[in-house]
């Protein structure tokens, strides 16, 4: 009888639990997230509480939302991927149970889960995320907590553009309840600064588990870049080149892209955050592709610039080579102790000298016209990741090195340079004694780019019906 009951219970829990099968096995572990919460608490000042909200859902079209993307800080600290949640962390253990963390999650709801997907619920938060104290969002209102007893309340910027009707457990409600409980009328700058300083110093250094996912994300993005370099030709559209990247990302298990892909030919390559990707023909132009996958939350950020017909013109080659040399010079200072801001100083110095030599500028201050952005940003859960941008390089930091030169039509230089846009972007890991280029699998030298571009891709053989 006992056995029968156990079987019954097992069957019941399986059928009710709707646990998902065949999931990837390389997600961050609950021990990772528990460890990050511990590290966060270590950096909190005495007698403080930290409050972290999930990101809001956003409308794509009428009653359809964009695919949900979690707040990277929430994901980092919990692994929770659903909206409408709030996490509380305490410096000192609280109450008779001595809890140091509480998460309020979306309530299980069989009806809603049939429509909008599985929910982890309280049990999931305990078993899968390792929380001992978890509640439904609707319990936040009556949760006994006197915010006045804390010396500091640590929180990130509170979104002001979300609404939520009379719902008692959506993000809007959770934020309103928090503001009422903590008597927040105006966002406190020092609370936000405290939060930012803690997450910056944690997230700028990658743990071994994060490094593994970053390596995968960058590696598969390089495979995509290489395949597109082979596949691309004058008759292909920007959008199709973009689509090949997306296909390869998903082939290797990435959820998607870490940012909207930039795939621009000729003049479009001179627009820094070009995102339309809709030129019907790339033609015999340079194609600039700034595309990186997001793999289990971690973003790659790789840019390659390739001549669609497989051969750089003399002018394109001169610009490309200058960007390449700027990158090489920056690599030389990629080591522990270098001030982060020196990376851009070095890139700017090389590009300035090169543009003067080519006769494109005469006044060094004009470098800003053709190289208007910076050379480097941290990379991780956010493509422009958190970190201390005025600090020094440390072991296990990952950042980009991405000089570029963009010369739109009608620029005040010889028109032979017009419509050349070149960026080369690699993802750099600082090691104990040196650095590692995580995106070295994709060619950067102009000779290697030309050689790869001349090859054919599997995608060139694909035939589809005409419409
Ligand atoms: Mn970048």
Short mmCIF file of C-alpha atoms and ligand atoms in Angstrom, two decimals:
data_model
loop_
_atom_site.label_atom_id
_atom_site.label_comp_id
_atom_site.label_asym_id
_atom_site.label_seq_id
_atom_site.Cartn_x
_atom_site.Cartn_y
_atom_site.Cartn_z
CA UNK A 1 0.00 0.00 0.00
CA UNK A 2 2.78 2.31 0.99
CA UNK A 3 4.51 1.60 -2.33
CA UNK A 4 1.29 2.22 -4.22
CA UNK A 5 0.84 5.54 -2.47
CA UNK A 6 4.40 6.56 -3.26
CA UNK A 7 3.86 5.69 -6.91
CA UNK A 8 0.64 7.65 -6.87
CA UNK A 9 2.35 10.65 -5.32
CA UNK A 10 5.19 10.42 -7.83
CA UNK A 11 2.78 10.17 -10.75
CA UNK A 12 0.70 13.04 -9.40
CA UNK A 13 3.69 15.29 -8.89
CA UNK A 14 5.05 14.52 -12.36
CA UNK A 15 1.76 15.21 -14.10
CA UNK A 16 1.20 18.41 -12.11
CA UNK A 17 4.79 19.59 -12.23
CA UNK A 18 4.92 19.71 -16.03
CA UNK A 19 8.68 19.59 -15.72
CA UNK A 20 10.37 20.38 -18.98
CA UNK A 21 12.38 17.68 -20.72
CA UNK A 22 15.49 17.73 -22.89
CA UNK A 23 16.76 21.04 -21.57
CA UNK A 24 20.40 22.05 -22.09
CA UNK A 25 22.58 20.74 -19.27
CA UNK A 26 25.07 23.60 -19.09
CA UNK A 27 23.07 26.33 -17.40
CA UNK A 28 24.68 28.10 -14.45
CA UNK A 29 24.22 25.98 -11.33
CA UNK A 30 22.16 27.02 -8.33
CA UNK A 31 25.44 26.94 -6.38
CA UNK A 32 26.77 29.64 -8.71
CA UNK A 33 23.81 31.92 -8.00
CA UNK A 34 23.94 31.17 -4.26
CA UNK A 35 27.63 32.06 -4.32
CA UNK A 36 26.92 35.35 -6.09
CA UNK A 37 24.30 36.26 -3.49
CA UNK A 38 26.87 35.52 -0.81
CA UNK A 39 29.44 37.71 -2.58
CA UNK A 40 26.88 40.51 -2.90
CA UNK A 41 26.07 40.33 0.83
CA UNK A 42 29.78 40.48 1.68
CA UNK A 43 29.98 43.86 -0.05
CA UNK A 44 26.88 45.29 1.64
CA UNK A 45 27.47 47.78 4.46
CA UNK A 46 26.44 46.91 8.01
CA UNK A 47 22.71 46.89 8.78
CA UNK A 48 21.56 47.16 5.17
CA UNK A 49 18.99 45.59 2.86
CA UNK A 50 19.20 45.25 -0.93
CA UNK A 51 16.08 45.15 -3.10
CA UNK A 52 16.35 43.83 -6.67
CA UNK A 53 13.44 43.75 -9.10
CA UNK A 54 12.92 41.75 -12.28
CA UNK A 55 12.74 43.67 -15.57
CA UNK A 56 9.30 44.72 -16.84
CA UNK A 57 7.59 42.96 -19.73
CA UNK A 58 7.31 45.14 -22.85
CA UNK A 59 4.65 45.26 -25.57
CA UNK A 60 5.63 44.11 -29.06
CA UNK A 61 2.19 44.40 -30.62
CA UNK A 62 -1.21 44.98 -29.00
CA UNK A 63 -1.62 42.00 -26.64
CA UNK A 64 1.68 40.35 -27.58
CA UNK A 65 4.85 41.00 -25.57
CA UNK A 66 8.45 40.86 -26.69
CA UNK A 67 10.23 37.69 -25.66
CA UNK A 68 10.96 38.31 -22.03
CA UNK A 69 14.50 39.21 -20.99
CA UNK A 70 15.37 39.12 -17.30
CA UNK A 71 17.21 41.90 -15.51
CA UNK A 72 20.83 40.63 -15.73
CA UNK A 73 21.43 41.50 -12.07
CA UNK A 74 18.42 39.41 -11.02
CA UNK A 75 19.56 36.56 -13.28
CA UNK A 76 23.12 36.77 -11.93
CA UNK A 77 21.97 36.61 -8.32
CA UNK A 78 19.17 34.07 -8.66
CA UNK A 79 18.91 32.34 -12.06
CA UNK A 80 15.22 33.31 -12.03
CA UNK A 81 14.10 34.02 -15.59
CA UNK A 82 10.48 35.10 -15.08
CA UNK A 83 8.98 38.59 -14.71
CA UNK A 84 7.15 40.02 -11.67
CA UNK A 85 9.68 39.10 -8.98
CA UNK A 86 11.57 40.87 -6.22
CA UNK A 87 14.64 39.69 -4.32
CA UNK A 88 15.59 40.93 -0.85
CA UNK A 89 19.11 40.43 0.50
CA UNK A 90 20.07 41.23 4.09
CA UNK A 91 23.51 41.93 5.48
CA UNK A 92 22.56 40.44 8.86
CA UNK A 93 20.31 37.39 9.41
CA UNK A 94 16.70 38.35 10.08
CA UNK A 95 13.94 37.08 12.37
CA UNK A 96 13.86 33.90 14.40
CA UNK A 97 14.49 31.86 11.21
CA UNK A 98 17.73 33.82 10.62
CA UNK A 99 17.09 34.23 6.91
CA UNK A 100 19.45 36.35 4.81
CA UNK A 101 17.49 36.34 1.57
CA UNK A 102 13.88 36.25 0.41
CA UNK A 103 12.51 35.96 -3.09
CA UNK A 104 8.94 36.74 -4.15
CA UNK A 105 8.06 34.94 -7.37
CA UNK A 106 5.15 34.46 -9.77
CA UNK A 107 2.51 32.19 -8.32
CA UNK A 108 1.94 28.81 -9.96
CA UNK A 109 -1.23 28.91 -12.02
CA UNK A 110 -2.18 25.94 -14.24
CA UNK A 111 -4.56 28.03 -16.35
CA UNK A 112 -2.05 30.81 -17.05
CA UNK A 113 0.80 28.37 -17.56
CA UNK A 114 -1.16 26.75 -20.39
CA UNK A 115 -1.13 30.12 -22.16
CA UNK A 116 2.14 31.79 -21.27
CA UNK A 117 4.45 29.03 -20.16
CA UNK A 118 5.71 27.17 -17.14
CA UNK A 119 6.30 28.92 -13.84
CA UNK A 120 8.87 27.95 -11.28
CA UNK A 121 6.73 28.97 -8.32
CA UNK A 122 7.77 28.76 -4.68
CA UNK A 123 8.80 25.11 -4.83
CA UNK A 124 10.91 25.71 -7.92
CA UNK A 125 12.58 28.71 -6.29
CA UNK A 126 13.53 26.44 -3.40
CA UNK A 127 14.59 23.30 -5.28
CA UNK A 128 16.00 24.81 -8.49
CA UNK A 129 17.36 28.16 -7.26
CA UNK A 130 18.35 27.12 -3.76
CA UNK A 131 16.23 29.56 -1.74
CA UNK A 132 15.07 28.55 1.71
CA UNK A 133 12.72 31.53 1.97
CA UNK A 134 10.44 32.03 -1.03
CA UNK A 135 6.94 33.46 -1.33
CA UNK A 136 4.43 34.38 -3.97
CA UNK A 137 4.42 37.99 -5.11
CA UNK A 138 1.00 38.54 -3.59
CA UNK A 139 2.52 37.92 -0.13
CA UNK A 140 4.94 40.86 -0.39
CA UNK A 141 2.32 43.33 0.82
CA UNK A 142 1.81 41.62 4.17
CA UNK A 143 5.42 40.49 4.61
CA UNK A 144 6.53 41.78 8.01
CA UNK A 145 9.56 43.96 7.45
CA UNK A 146 10.40 47.29 8.99
CA UNK A 147 12.53 49.15 6.44
CA UNK A 148 13.12 51.98 8.91
CA UNK A 149 15.43 49.82 11.02
CA UNK A 150 18.08 49.62 8.25
CA UNK A 151 20.88 52.15 7.92
CA UNK A 152 20.87 51.79 4.16
CA UNK A 153 18.42 50.50 1.58
CA UNK A 154 20.24 49.47 -1.59
CA UNK A 155 18.39 49.42 -4.90
CA UNK A 156 18.88 50.11 -8.60
CA UNK A 157 17.09 52.77 -10.62
CA UNK A 158 13.35 52.20 -10.33
CA UNK A 159 11.52 52.15 -13.69
CA UNK A 160 8.93 54.91 -13.87
CA UNK A 161 7.17 53.96 -17.09
CA UNK A 162 5.30 50.84 -16.11
CA UNK A 163 1.66 50.46 -15.16
CA UNK A 164 -0.19 47.54 -13.70
CA UNK A 165 -3.83 48.28 -12.91
CA UNK A 166 -5.19 46.78 -9.70
CA UNK A 167 -3.09 43.66 -9.85
CA UNK A 168 -1.50 42.90 -6.46
CA UNK A 169 1.47 40.81 -7.55
CA UNK A 170 2.83 42.17 -10.82
CA UNK A 171 6.01 44.26 -11.04
CA UNK A 172 4.08 47.53 -10.82
CA UNK A 173 2.43 46.38 -7.59
CA UNK A 174 5.70 45.07 -6.12
CA UNK A 175 7.40 48.41 -6.79
CA UNK A 176 4.55 50.42 -5.30
CA UNK A 177 4.51 48.21 -2.20
CA UNK A 178 8.29 48.60 -1.81
CA UNK A 179 8.08 52.39 -2.15
CA UNK A 180 5.30 52.55 0.42
CA UNK A 181 7.05 50.23 2.89
CA UNK A 182 10.40 52.03 2.54
CA UNK A 183 8.72 55.46 2.36
CA UNK A 184 10.50 56.33 -0.88
CA UNK A 185 9.12 59.48 -2.43
CA UNK A 186 12.14 60.25 -4.53
CA UNK A 187 14.79 57.82 -5.67
CA UNK A 188 17.82 58.09 -3.39
CA UNK A 189 21.01 58.63 -5.37
CA UNK A 190 23.29 57.05 -2.77
CA UNK A 191 21.11 53.91 -2.70
CA UNK A 192 21.47 53.57 -6.47
CA UNK A 193 25.22 54.30 -6.33
CA UNK A 194 25.73 51.69 -3.63
CA UNK A 195 23.89 49.11 -5.72
CA UNK A 196 25.81 50.00 -8.86
CA UNK A 197 29.19 49.88 -7.11
CA UNK A 198 28.49 46.42 -5.72
CA UNK A 199 27.23 44.92 -9.00
CA UNK A 200 30.05 46.61 -10.96
CA UNK A 201 32.74 45.10 -8.80
CA UNK A 202 31.16 41.64 -8.84
CA UNK A 203 30.25 41.41 -12.49
CA UNK A 204 33.47 42.86 -13.92
CA UNK A 205 35.34 39.73 -12.76
CA UNK A 206 34.11 36.51 -14.36
CA UNK A 207 33.97 33.27 -12.37
CA UNK A 208 35.04 29.93 -13.95
CA UNK A 209 31.37 29.03 -14.67
CA UNK A 210 30.85 32.35 -16.42
CA UNK A 211 34.07 31.98 -18.40
CA UNK A 212 32.85 28.65 -19.75
CA UNK A 213 29.62 30.21 -21.05
CA UNK A 214 31.44 33.27 -22.39
CA UNK A 215 33.85 31.04 -24.31
CA UNK A 216 30.95 29.16 -25.87
CA UNK A 217 29.09 32.33 -26.76
CA UNK A 218 32.12 33.87 -28.46
CA UNK A 219 33.22 30.65 -30.14
CA UNK A 220 29.86 29.99 -31.77
CA UNK A 221 29.61 33.65 -32.82
CA UNK A 222 32.96 33.27 -34.59
CA UNK A 223 31.68 30.18 -36.41
CA UNK A 224 28.71 32.27 -37.55
CA UNK A 225 30.96 35.13 -38.73
CA UNK A 226 33.17 32.72 -40.67
CA UNK A 227 30.22 31.02 -42.34
CA UNK A 228 28.68 34.34 -43.35
CA UNK A 229 32.04 35.55 -44.71
CA UNK A 230 32.00 32.49 -46.97
CA UNK A 231 28.32 32.70 -47.87
CA UNK A 232 28.07 36.41 -48.58
CA UNK A 233 28.12 37.73 -52.14
CA UNK A 234 26.99 40.85 -54.02
CA UNK A 235 23.48 39.41 -54.60
CA UNK A 236 22.75 38.57 -50.97
CA UNK A 237 20.63 40.93 -48.84
CA UNK A 238 21.80 42.34 -45.51
CA UNK A 239 18.84 40.67 -43.89
CA UNK A 240 19.78 37.23 -45.19
CA UNK A 241 23.35 37.62 -43.92
CA UNK A 242 21.85 38.58 -40.54
CA UNK A 243 19.63 35.47 -40.73
CA UNK A 244 22.58 33.14 -41.27
CA UNK A 245 24.18 34.46 -38.09
CA UNK A 246 20.91 33.86 -36.24
CA UNK A 247 20.54 30.34 -37.61
CA UNK A 248 24.06 29.34 -36.59
CA UNK A 249 23.62 30.83 -33.11
CA UNK A 250 20.56 28.71 -32.55
CA UNK A 251 22.18 25.66 -34.12
CA UNK A 252 24.71 25.77 -31.28
CA UNK A 253 22.09 26.32 -28.59
CA UNK A 254 22.25 30.10 -28.12
CA UNK A 255 18.92 31.64 -27.16
CA UNK A 256 19.44 34.47 -29.65
CA UNK A 257 21.58 37.58 -29.99
CA UNK A 258 23.00 39.70 -27.18
CA UNK A 259 21.95 42.92 -28.98
CA UNK A 260 20.24 43.89 -32.23
CA UNK A 261 22.62 42.78 -35.02
CA UNK A 262 24.29 45.42 -37.18
CA UNK A 263 24.72 44.16 -40.73
CA UNK A 264 25.43 47.09 -43.02
CA UNK A 265 26.92 47.34 -46.51
CA UNK A 266 28.83 50.37 -47.82
CA UNK A 267 27.13 53.58 -46.61
CA UNK A 268 25.11 51.58 -44.07
CA UNK A 269 28.36 50.35 -42.51
CA UNK A 270 29.13 53.98 -41.65
CA UNK A 271 26.08 54.17 -39.35
CA UNK A 272 27.35 53.05 -35.94
CA UNK A 273 24.20 51.39 -34.64
CA UNK A 274 22.60 50.64 -38.00
CA UNK A 275 19.85 48.12 -37.37
CA UNK A 276 17.51 48.08 -40.35
CA UNK A 277 19.65 45.48 -42.15
CA UNK A 278 17.30 45.79 -45.11
CA UNK A 279 19.41 46.58 -48.19
CA UNK A 280 18.15 44.10 -50.77
CA UNK A 281 21.61 43.73 -52.31
CA UNK A 282 25.00 44.05 -50.64
CA UNK A 283 26.63 44.63 -54.05
CA UNK A 284 30.39 44.97 -54.41
CA UNK A 285 30.69 46.81 -51.11
CA UNK A 286 32.25 46.31 -47.71
CA UNK A 287 29.90 44.52 -45.35
CA UNK A 288 30.25 45.45 -41.68
CA UNK A 289 28.79 42.81 -39.35
CA UNK A 290 28.58 43.49 -35.62
CA UNK A 291 26.79 40.39 -34.39
CA UNK A 292 27.12 38.28 -31.24
CA UNK A 293 25.09 35.49 -29.73
CA UNK A 294 23.54 35.34 -26.28
CA UNK A 295 24.28 31.98 -24.73
CA UNK A 296 22.52 31.26 -21.43
CA UNK A 297 22.53 34.98 -20.75
CA UNK A 298 26.11 35.73 -21.82
CA UNK A 299 26.70 37.93 -24.82
CA UNK A 300 29.47 37.78 -27.36
CA UNK A 301 30.28 40.96 -29.31
CA UNK A 302 32.23 40.38 -32.51
CA UNK A 303 32.59 42.62 -35.57
CA UNK A 304 34.09 41.66 -38.88
CA UNK A 305 34.22 43.71 -42.06
CA UNK A 306 34.38 41.79 -45.32
CA UNK A 307 34.37 42.73 -49.02
CA UNK A 308 31.28 41.05 -50.48
CA UNK A 309 33.13 40.10 -53.67
CA UNK A 310 36.11 38.71 -51.76
CA UNK A 311 38.58 41.50 -52.58
CA UNK A 312 39.34 44.79 -50.80
CA UNK A 313 39.95 47.84 -53.02
CA UNK A 314 43.19 49.74 -52.31
CA UNK A 315 41.33 52.39 -50.29
CA UNK A 316 39.30 49.83 -48.33
CA UNK A 317 42.48 47.91 -47.59
CA UNK A 318 44.29 51.04 -46.33
CA UNK A 319 41.47 51.84 -43.90
CA UNK A 320 41.09 48.21 -42.86
CA UNK A 321 44.81 47.91 -42.19
CA UNK A 322 44.80 51.04 -40.03
CA UNK A 323 41.95 49.70 -37.90
CA UNK A 324 43.78 46.37 -37.66
CA UNK A 325 46.99 48.08 -36.50
CA UNK A 326 45.08 50.08 -33.89
CA UNK A 327 43.70 46.80 -32.56
CA UNK A 328 47.15 45.19 -32.51
CA UNK A 329 48.60 48.11 -30.56
CA UNK A 330 45.77 47.99 -28.03
CA UNK A 331 46.28 44.23 -27.58
CA UNK A 332 49.86 44.97 -26.49
CA UNK A 333 48.63 46.84 -23.41
CA UNK A 334 45.92 44.28 -22.53
CA UNK A 335 47.35 43.11 -19.21
CA UNK A 336 46.64 43.47 -15.51
CA UNK A 337 47.28 46.96 -14.19
CA UNK A 338 46.59 48.90 -17.39
CA UNK A 339 44.04 51.68 -16.78
CA UNK A 340 40.86 50.80 -18.70
CA UNK A 341 40.79 54.25 -20.28
CA UNK A 342 44.27 53.73 -21.78
CA UNK A 343 42.74 51.25 -24.24
CA UNK A 344 40.83 53.99 -26.00
CA UNK A 345 43.69 56.48 -25.70
CA UNK A 346 45.95 54.04 -27.53
CA UNK A 347 43.38 53.29 -30.28
CA UNK A 348 42.77 56.99 -30.82
CA UNK A 349 46.48 57.76 -31.00
CA UNK A 350 47.09 55.12 -33.71
CA UNK A 351 44.03 56.08 -35.76
CA UNK A 352 44.84 59.79 -35.54
CA UNK A 353 48.39 59.25 -36.84
CA UNK A 354 47.12 56.91 -39.56
CA UNK A 355 44.38 59.26 -40.81
CA UNK A 356 46.88 62.11 -40.99
CA UNK A 357 49.30 59.91 -42.93
CA UNK A 358 46.57 58.95 -45.40
CA UNK A 359 45.69 62.63 -45.85
CA UNK A 360 42.14 62.15 -44.57
CA UNK A 361 42.59 64.66 -41.73
CA UNK A 362 45.18 67.33 -40.97
CA UNK A 363 44.01 68.45 -37.52
CA UNK A 364 44.38 65.65 -34.91
CA UNK A 365 41.14 66.85 -33.24
CA UNK A 366 39.25 65.80 -36.36
CA UNK A 367 39.83 62.12 -35.54
CA UNK A 368 36.46 62.29 -33.75
CA UNK A 369 34.72 62.75 -37.11
CA UNK A 370 35.83 59.35 -38.37
CA UNK A 371 36.35 57.47 -35.10
CA UNK A 372 33.48 58.76 -32.98
CA UNK A 373 33.11 55.96 -30.42
CA UNK A 374 35.32 54.39 -27.77
CA UNK A 375 37.52 51.31 -28.13
CA UNK A 376 36.36 49.07 -25.31
CA UNK A 377 33.52 48.05 -23.04
CA UNK A 378 33.10 45.21 -20.60
CA UNK A 379 31.26 42.16 -21.87
CA UNK A 380 29.09 39.61 -20.07
CA UNK A 381 25.41 39.36 -19.16
CA UNK A 382 25.00 42.81 -20.70
CA UNK A 383 26.71 43.42 -24.01
CA UNK A 384 27.87 46.73 -22.53
CA UNK A 385 28.54 45.03 -19.26
CA UNK A 386 28.84 46.35 -15.76
CA UNK A 387 32.27 47.20 -14.41
CA UNK A 388 34.43 50.06 -13.28
CA UNK A 389 35.29 51.97 -16.44
CA UNK A 390 37.74 54.23 -14.59
CA UNK A 391 39.62 51.37 -12.94
CA UNK A 392 42.46 49.11 -14.05
CA UNK A 393 42.48 45.80 -15.92
CA UNK A 394 42.30 42.74 -13.65
CA UNK A 395 42.53 39.01 -14.18
CA UNK A 396 39.29 37.43 -15.52
CA UNK A 397 37.87 40.64 -16.90
CA UNK A 398 36.40 40.38 -20.39
CA UNK A 399 36.04 43.40 -22.64
CA UNK A 400 35.98 44.29 -26.31
CA UNK A 401 38.69 45.91 -28.41
CA UNK A 402 36.85 47.55 -31.29
CA UNK A 403 38.44 50.46 -33.10
CA UNK A 404 36.67 51.62 -36.25
CA UNK A 405 36.81 54.20 -39.02
CA UNK A 406 33.69 55.43 -40.82
CA UNK A 407 33.78 57.79 -43.78
CA UNK A 408 30.28 58.61 -45.04
CA UNK A 409 29.66 60.17 -48.46
CA UNK A 410 30.26 63.94 -48.60
CA UNK A 411 32.93 63.80 -45.89
CA UNK A 412 35.56 66.53 -46.20
CA UNK A 413 38.21 64.28 -47.71
CA UNK A 414 39.01 62.83 -51.14
CA UNK A 415 35.85 61.08 -52.33
CA UNK A 416 37.80 57.91 -53.02
CA UNK A 417 37.40 57.26 -49.27
CA UNK A 418 33.64 57.78 -49.19
CA UNK A 419 31.33 55.03 -47.95
CA UNK A 420 34.10 53.02 -46.37
CA UNK A 421 33.11 51.84 -42.89
CA UNK A 422 35.39 49.42 -41.06
CA UNK A 423 35.21 48.05 -37.53
CA UNK A 424 37.08 45.04 -36.19
CA UNK A 425 35.96 43.88 -32.78
CA UNK A 426 37.37 41.13 -30.61
CA UNK A 427 36.56 39.84 -27.14
CA UNK A 428 39.53 39.88 -24.78
CA UNK A 429 40.01 37.95 -21.55
CA UNK A 430 42.66 39.23 -19.15
CA UNK A 431 44.75 36.32 -17.86
CA UNK A 432 47.26 36.19 -15.03
CA UNK A 433 50.24 37.30 -17.10
CA UNK A 434 48.76 38.40 -20.39
CA UNK A 435 45.49 38.22 -22.36
CA UNK A 436 43.58 35.78 -24.50
CA UNK A 437 41.64 36.76 -27.61
CA UNK A 438 38.45 34.70 -27.23
CA UNK A 439 37.37 35.55 -30.79
CA UNK A 440 40.66 34.56 -32.45
CA UNK A 441 38.81 31.81 -34.39
CA UNK A 442 37.49 34.39 -36.83
CA UNK A 443 40.15 35.88 -39.16
CA UNK A 444 41.19 39.52 -38.77
CA UNK A 445 44.13 39.95 -41.17
CA UNK A 446 42.94 41.30 -44.52
CA UNK A 447 44.66 38.44 -46.36
CA UNK A 448 42.83 35.86 -44.22
CA UNK A 449 39.50 37.66 -44.59
CA UNK A 450 39.86 37.69 -48.38
CA UNK A 451 40.85 34.03 -48.44
CA UNK A 452 37.81 33.01 -46.39
CA UNK A 453 35.44 35.25 -48.34
CA UNK A 454 36.45 33.47 -51.54
CA UNK A 455 35.34 30.10 -50.16
CA UNK A 456 31.83 28.74 -50.63
CA UNK A 457 29.45 28.01 -47.77
CA UNK A 458 26.85 25.28 -47.25
CA UNK A 459 24.35 28.14 -47.38
CA UNK A 460 25.25 28.83 -51.03
CA UNK A 461 23.88 25.40 -51.96
CA UNK A 462 20.47 25.93 -50.38
CA UNK A 463 17.59 26.23 -52.85
CA UNK A 464 14.12 27.47 -51.93
CA UNK A 465 10.94 27.92 -54.02
CA UNK A 466 10.50 31.31 -55.72
CA UNK A 467 7.71 33.58 -54.45
MN1 LIG B 1 30.88 46.29 -28.89
#
